[in-house]
Amino acid sequence: MTKSHAHFLIALMAIAAAVALAAVGLDWHQSAAPKRTSTAKPRKPAQTTPKTTPASNPGAGKTIVLDPGHSAVMPAGTEPIGPGSKTMKAKDASGTRGTTTGVTEYAFMMTLARKLVPVLESRGYKVILTRKNNQTAISCAARAQVANNAKADAFVRLHANGVDNAAAKGALAICITPRNPYTAGTYQKSRLLSEKLLNTYCQVTGTENNGITEEDNMTGNNWAKVPTTLIEVGYMTNPEEDRLMQTDAYQIKIVNGIAGGLDAYFKN
């Protein structure tokens, strides 16, 4: 190889190295350089979701008959426990009384009913009372007839419990059995009403849930041709529960529990 050839090859190698370095440098700068961001405002996406509407009110178009249990004035005599029955019972009973507060069951139930009415009406329900004061003498069968005449969507009988055992506490509901000889056709709805009302009531108030009793000797239940439940909101013979039920705060819970139970029933 001559010197001229060697010089020529060296020159070519130098040029190739320079080109390679330039290429590497270009790649490095491209990867290191920050990405450009657009300053233009993004277009708003087309509206694809439908407008939401408020949930339907479960009370709309529904009629509730509230039956505040007992009264200061009791009707005299007896009546059949169901249509066509030969079994007779007193038309009403005096009810129980708070062992600590002295409040009567009939007065307590009237208080609850009066507090329930505006709450239920605010939810869209039409509300009818079987009695509007404590001086009304009305039999159990006649109370049921109020619900029948109104074609009530639910007949709620308001009561409080009383037993010899002062430790007994909590709430329960009573409805007819599937074999009821007077109004068995309402059993399924009456049972569901009892379940929804009692479960929601106990959740809201925090009281003990004593379950649902099914029996066919309750005159007011037997004469009703509409979904019916009787709720015992608590024991007035339990000193602690008696005092608690006479507080405004707890009565608000009672009312909200019953109203919520009706909502749950109609939503179902």
Coordinates of C-alpha atoms in Angstrom, one line a residue:
M1 CA 0.0 0.0 0.0
T2 CA 1.4 3.4 -0.9
K3 CA 1.4 6.3 1.4
S4 CA -1.1 8.1 -0.8
H5 CA -3.5 5.1 -0.5
A6 CA -3.0 5.0 3.3
H7 CA -3.7 8.7 3.6
F8 CA -6.9 8.2 1.5
L9 CA -8.1 5.4 3.7
I10 CA -7.5 7.3 6.9
A11 CA -9.4 10.2 5.5
L12 CA -12.4 8.0 4.6
M13 CA -12.4 6.5 8.1
A14 CA -12.4 9.9 9.7
I15 CA -15.3 11.0 7.6
A16 CA -17.3 7.9 8.5
A17 CA -16.6 8.4 12.2
A18 CA -17.8 12.0 12.0
V19 CA -21.0 10.9 10.4
A20 CA -21.6 8.3 13.0
L21 CA -21.0 10.7 15.9
A22 CA -23.4 13.2 14.3
A23 CA -26.1 10.6 14.1
V24 CA -25.7 9.5 17.7
G25 CA -25.8 13.1 18.8
L26 CA -29.0 13.7 16.9
D27 CA -30.7 10.7 18.5
W28 CA -29.7 11.8 22.0
H29 CA -31.1 15.3 21.6
Q30 CA -34.3 14.0 20.2
S31 CA -34.9 11.7 23.1
A32 CA -33.9 14.2 25.7
A33 CA -35.9 17.1 24.3
P34 CA -39.2 17.7 26.1
K35 CA -42.4 16.9 24.3
R36 CA -44.3 19.8 23.0
T37 CA -47.7 20.5 24.5
S38 CA -50.6 22.1 22.6
T39 CA -51.9 25.4 23.9
A40 CA -55.2 25.0 22.0
K41 CA -58.2 24.4 24.2
P42 CA -59.6 20.8 23.9
R43 CA -63.0 20.4 22.3
K44 CA -65.8 19.5 24.7
P45 CA -66.9 15.9 24.1
A46 CA -70.4 15.5 22.9
Q47 CA -73.1 14.9 25.6
T48 CA -73.7 11.1 25.7
T49 CA -75.3 10.6 29.1
P50 CA -79.0 11.3 29.5
K51 CA -80.2 13.9 32.0
T52 CA -81.0 12.4 35.3
T53 CA -84.5 12.8 36.8
P54 CA -85.4 12.6 40.5
A55 CA -86.4 9.2 41.8
S56 CA -90.1 8.6 41.9
N57 CA -91.7 9.2 45.2
P58 CA -92.9 5.9 46.6
G59 CA -95.8 7.6 48.4
A60 CA -97.3 9.1 45.2
G61 CA -100.8 7.9 44.7
K62 CA -100.8 5.6 47.8
T63 CA -103.3 5.8 50.6
I64 CA -102.3 4.9 54.1
V65 CA -104.8 4.3 57.0
L66 CA -103.2 4.8 60.4
D67 CA -105.0 3.2 63.3
P68 CA -103.8 4.7 66.7
G69 CA -104.6 1.8 69.0
H70 CA -107.3 1.9 71.7
S71 CA -109.0 5.1 73.0
A72 CA -110.0 6.8 76.3
V73 CA -113.6 5.9 75.5
M74 CA -114.3 2.2 74.7
P75 CA -117.4 1.0 72.7
A76 CA -119.6 -1.3 74.7
G77 CA -120.3 -4.9 73.8
T78 CA -118.7 -7.5 71.6
E79 CA -118.3 -8.2 67.9
P80 CA -117.3 -11.2 65.7
I81 CA -113.6 -11.6 65.3
G82 CA -114.1 -11.9 61.6
P83 CA -116.8 -11.7 58.9
G84 CA -119.3 -14.5 59.6
S85 CA -117.5 -15.8 62.7
K86 CA -119.4 -17.0 65.8
T87 CA -116.4 -16.2 68.0
M88 CA -117.0 -12.9 69.8
K89 CA -114.5 -10.5 71.4
A90 CA -114.8 -7.1 73.1
K91 CA -115.1 -4.3 70.6
D92 CA -111.9 -2.8 72.0
A93 CA -109.6 -3.0 75.1
S94 CA -108.1 -0.3 77.3
G95 CA -104.5 -1.0 76.3
T96 CA -101.5 -0.7 78.5
R97 CA -99.8 2.1 80.4
G98 CA -96.2 3.2 81.0
T99 CA -95.1 1.7 84.3
T100 CA -92.7 4.6 84.8
T101 CA -94.2 7.6 82.9
G102 CA -97.8 6.7 83.5
V103 CA -98.6 7.6 79.8
T104 CA -101.5 5.6 78.4
E105 CA -101.0 3.5 75.3
Y106 CA -104.0 5.3 73.5
A107 CA -102.5 8.7 74.2
F108 CA -99.0 7.6 73.1
M109 CA -100.4 6.2 69.8
M110 CA -102.3 9.3 69.1
T111 CA -99.1 11.3 69.6
L112 CA -97.3 9.1 67.2
A113 CA -100.1 9.2 64.6
R114 CA -100.2 13.0 64.7
K115 CA -96.4 13.2 64.1
L116 CA -96.6 10.6 61.4
V117 CA -99.2 12.3 59.3
P118 CA -97.1 15.3 58.1
V119 CA -94.0 13.1 57.5
L120 CA -96.0 10.7 55.3
E121 CA -97.7 13.5 53.5
S122 CA -94.4 15.1 52.7
R123 CA -93.5 11.8 50.9
G124 CA -96.6 11.9 48.8
Y125 CA -98.9 9.6 50.8
K126 CA -102.5 10.3 51.4
V127 CA -103.1 9.6 55.1
I128 CA -106.4 8.8 56.9
L129 CA -106.7 8.2 60.7
T130 CA -109.3 5.8 62.2
R131 CA -109.6 8.3 65.1
K132 CA -108.5 11.9 65.4
N133 CA -108.7 12.2 69.2
N134 CA -108.8 10.2 72.4
Q135 CA -112.5 10.6 72.9
T136 CA -113.6 8.5 69.9
A137 CA -115.2 5.2 70.7
I138 CA -114.6 2.9 67.7
S139 CA -114.5 -0.9 67.6
C140 CA -111.7 -2.9 66.0
A141 CA -113.9 -4.1 63.2
A142 CA -115.0 -0.5 62.5
R143 CA -111.4 0.6 62.3
A144 CA -110.7 -2.0 59.7
Q145 CA -113.8 -0.8 57.8
V146 CA -112.2 2.7 57.6
A147 CA -109.3 1.1 55.7
N148 CA -111.6 -1.0 53.5
N149 CA -113.7 2.0 52.6
A150 CA -110.6 4.0 51.7
K151 CA -109.3 1.1 49.6
A152 CA -106.1 1.7 51.5
D153 CA -102.8 0.5 50.0
A154 CA -101.6 -0.2 53.6
F155 CA -103.4 -0.4 56.9
V156 CA -101.0 0.3 59.8
R157 CA -102.2 -0.4 63.3
L158 CA -100.1 1.4 65.9
H159 CA -99.7 -0.2 69.3
A160 CA -97.3 -0.5 72.2
N161 CA -96.7 -3.7 74.2
G162 CA -97.2 -4.5 77.9
V163 CA -96.4 -7.7 79.8
D164 CA -95.7 -8.8 83.3
N165 CA -92.0 -9.2 82.6
A166 CA -90.4 -5.8 83.1
A167 CA -87.2 -7.0 81.2
A168 CA -89.1 -7.6 77.9
K169 CA -88.2 -5.0 75.3
G170 CA -88.1 -4.4 71.5
A171 CA -90.6 -4.3 68.7
L172 CA -92.7 -6.9 66.8
A173 CA -95.3 -7.0 64.1
I174 CA -98.5 -9.1 63.8
C175 CA -100.2 -10.2 60.7
I176 CA -102.6 -12.9 59.7
T177 CA -101.6 -16.5 58.8
P178 CA -101.8 -18.0 55.3
R179 CA -104.8 -20.1 56.5
N180 CA -106.8 -17.1 57.8
P181 CA -110.5 -18.0 57.2
Y182 CA -111.6 -14.4 56.8
T183 CA -109.1 -12.6 54.6
A184 CA -106.4 -15.0 53.5
G185 CA -106.1 -13.3 50.1
T186 CA -104.2 -10.5 51.7
Y187 CA -101.6 -12.7 53.4
Q188 CA -98.7 -12.2 51.0
K189 CA -98.9 -8.5 51.0
S190 CA -99.6 -8.3 54.7
R191 CA -96.6 -10.4 55.5
L192 CA -94.4 -8.3 53.2
L193 CA -95.7 -5.1 54.7
S194 CA -95.0 -6.5 58.2
E195 CA -91.4 -7.5 57.2
K196 CA -90.5 -4.2 55.6
L197 CA -92.1 -2.1 58.3
L198 CA -90.6 -4.0 61.2
N199 CA -87.1 -4.4 59.8
T200 CA -86.8 -0.7 58.8
Y201 CA -88.2 0.4 62.1
C202 CA -85.7 -1.6 64.1
Q203 CA -82.8 -0.4 61.9
V204 CA -83.8 3.2 62.4
T205 CA -84.6 3.1 66.1
G206 CA -81.9 0.6 67.1
T207 CA -84.4 -1.4 69.1
E208 CA -84.5 -5.2 69.3
N209 CA -86.3 -7.0 66.5
N210 CA -88.6 -9.6 68.0
G211 CA -89.9 -10.8 64.7
I212 CA -93.3 -11.3 63.2
T213 CA -96.1 -13.1 64.8
E214 CA -98.8 -14.6 62.6
E215 CA -102.2 -15.2 64.2
D216 CA -105.9 -15.1 63.3
N217 CA -107.5 -13.9 66.5
M218 CA -107.0 -10.1 65.9
T219 CA -110.3 -8.6 65.0
G220 CA -108.9 -5.5 63.3
N221 CA -106.7 -7.7 61.1
N222 CA -109.4 -10.2 60.3
W223 CA -111.9 -7.6 59.1
A224 CA -109.4 -5.8 56.9
K225 CA -109.6 -6.5 53.1
V226 CA -106.3 -4.6 52.4
P227 CA -102.6 -5.3 53.3
T228 CA -102.5 -4.9 57.1
T229 CA -99.9 -5.0 59.9
L230 CA -100.0 -4.3 63.6
I231 CA -96.7 -3.0 65.0
E232 CA -95.9 -3.0 68.6
V233 CA -93.3 -0.2 68.8
G234 CA -91.9 -1.1 72.2
Y235 CA -92.7 -2.2 75.8
M236 CA -94.3 0.4 78.0
T237 CA -93.8 -2.1 80.9
N238 CA -90.1 -1.9 80.5
P239 CA -89.0 1.1 82.7
E240 CA -86.1 2.1 80.4
E241 CA -87.9 1.6 77.2
D242 CA -91.0 3.4 78.6
R243 CA -88.9 6.5 79.4
L244 CA -87.1 6.4 76.1
M245 CA -90.3 6.2 74.0
Q246 CA -91.6 9.4 75.6
T247 CA -88.6 11.5 74.5
D248 CA -89.0 13.7 71.4
A249 CA -85.7 12.4 69.9
Y250 CA -86.8 8.8 70.0
Q251 CA -90.3 9.6 68.8
I252 CA -88.7 11.1 65.7
K253 CA -86.9 7.8 65.2
I254 CA -90.2 5.9 65.6
V255 CA -91.9 8.1 63.0
N256 CA -89.0 7.9 60.5
G257 CA -88.7 4.1 61.0
I258 CA -92.4 3.6 60.2
A259 CA -92.3 6.0 57.2
G260 CA -89.2 4.4 55.9
G261 CA -90.7 1.0 56.3
L262 CA -93.7 2.0 54.1
D263 CA -91.3 3.4 51.5
A264 CA -89.4 0.1 51.5
Y265 CA -92.7 -1.8 51.1
F266 CA -93.9 0.2 48.1
K267 CA -90.5 0.3 46.4
N268 CA -90.5 -3.5 46.6

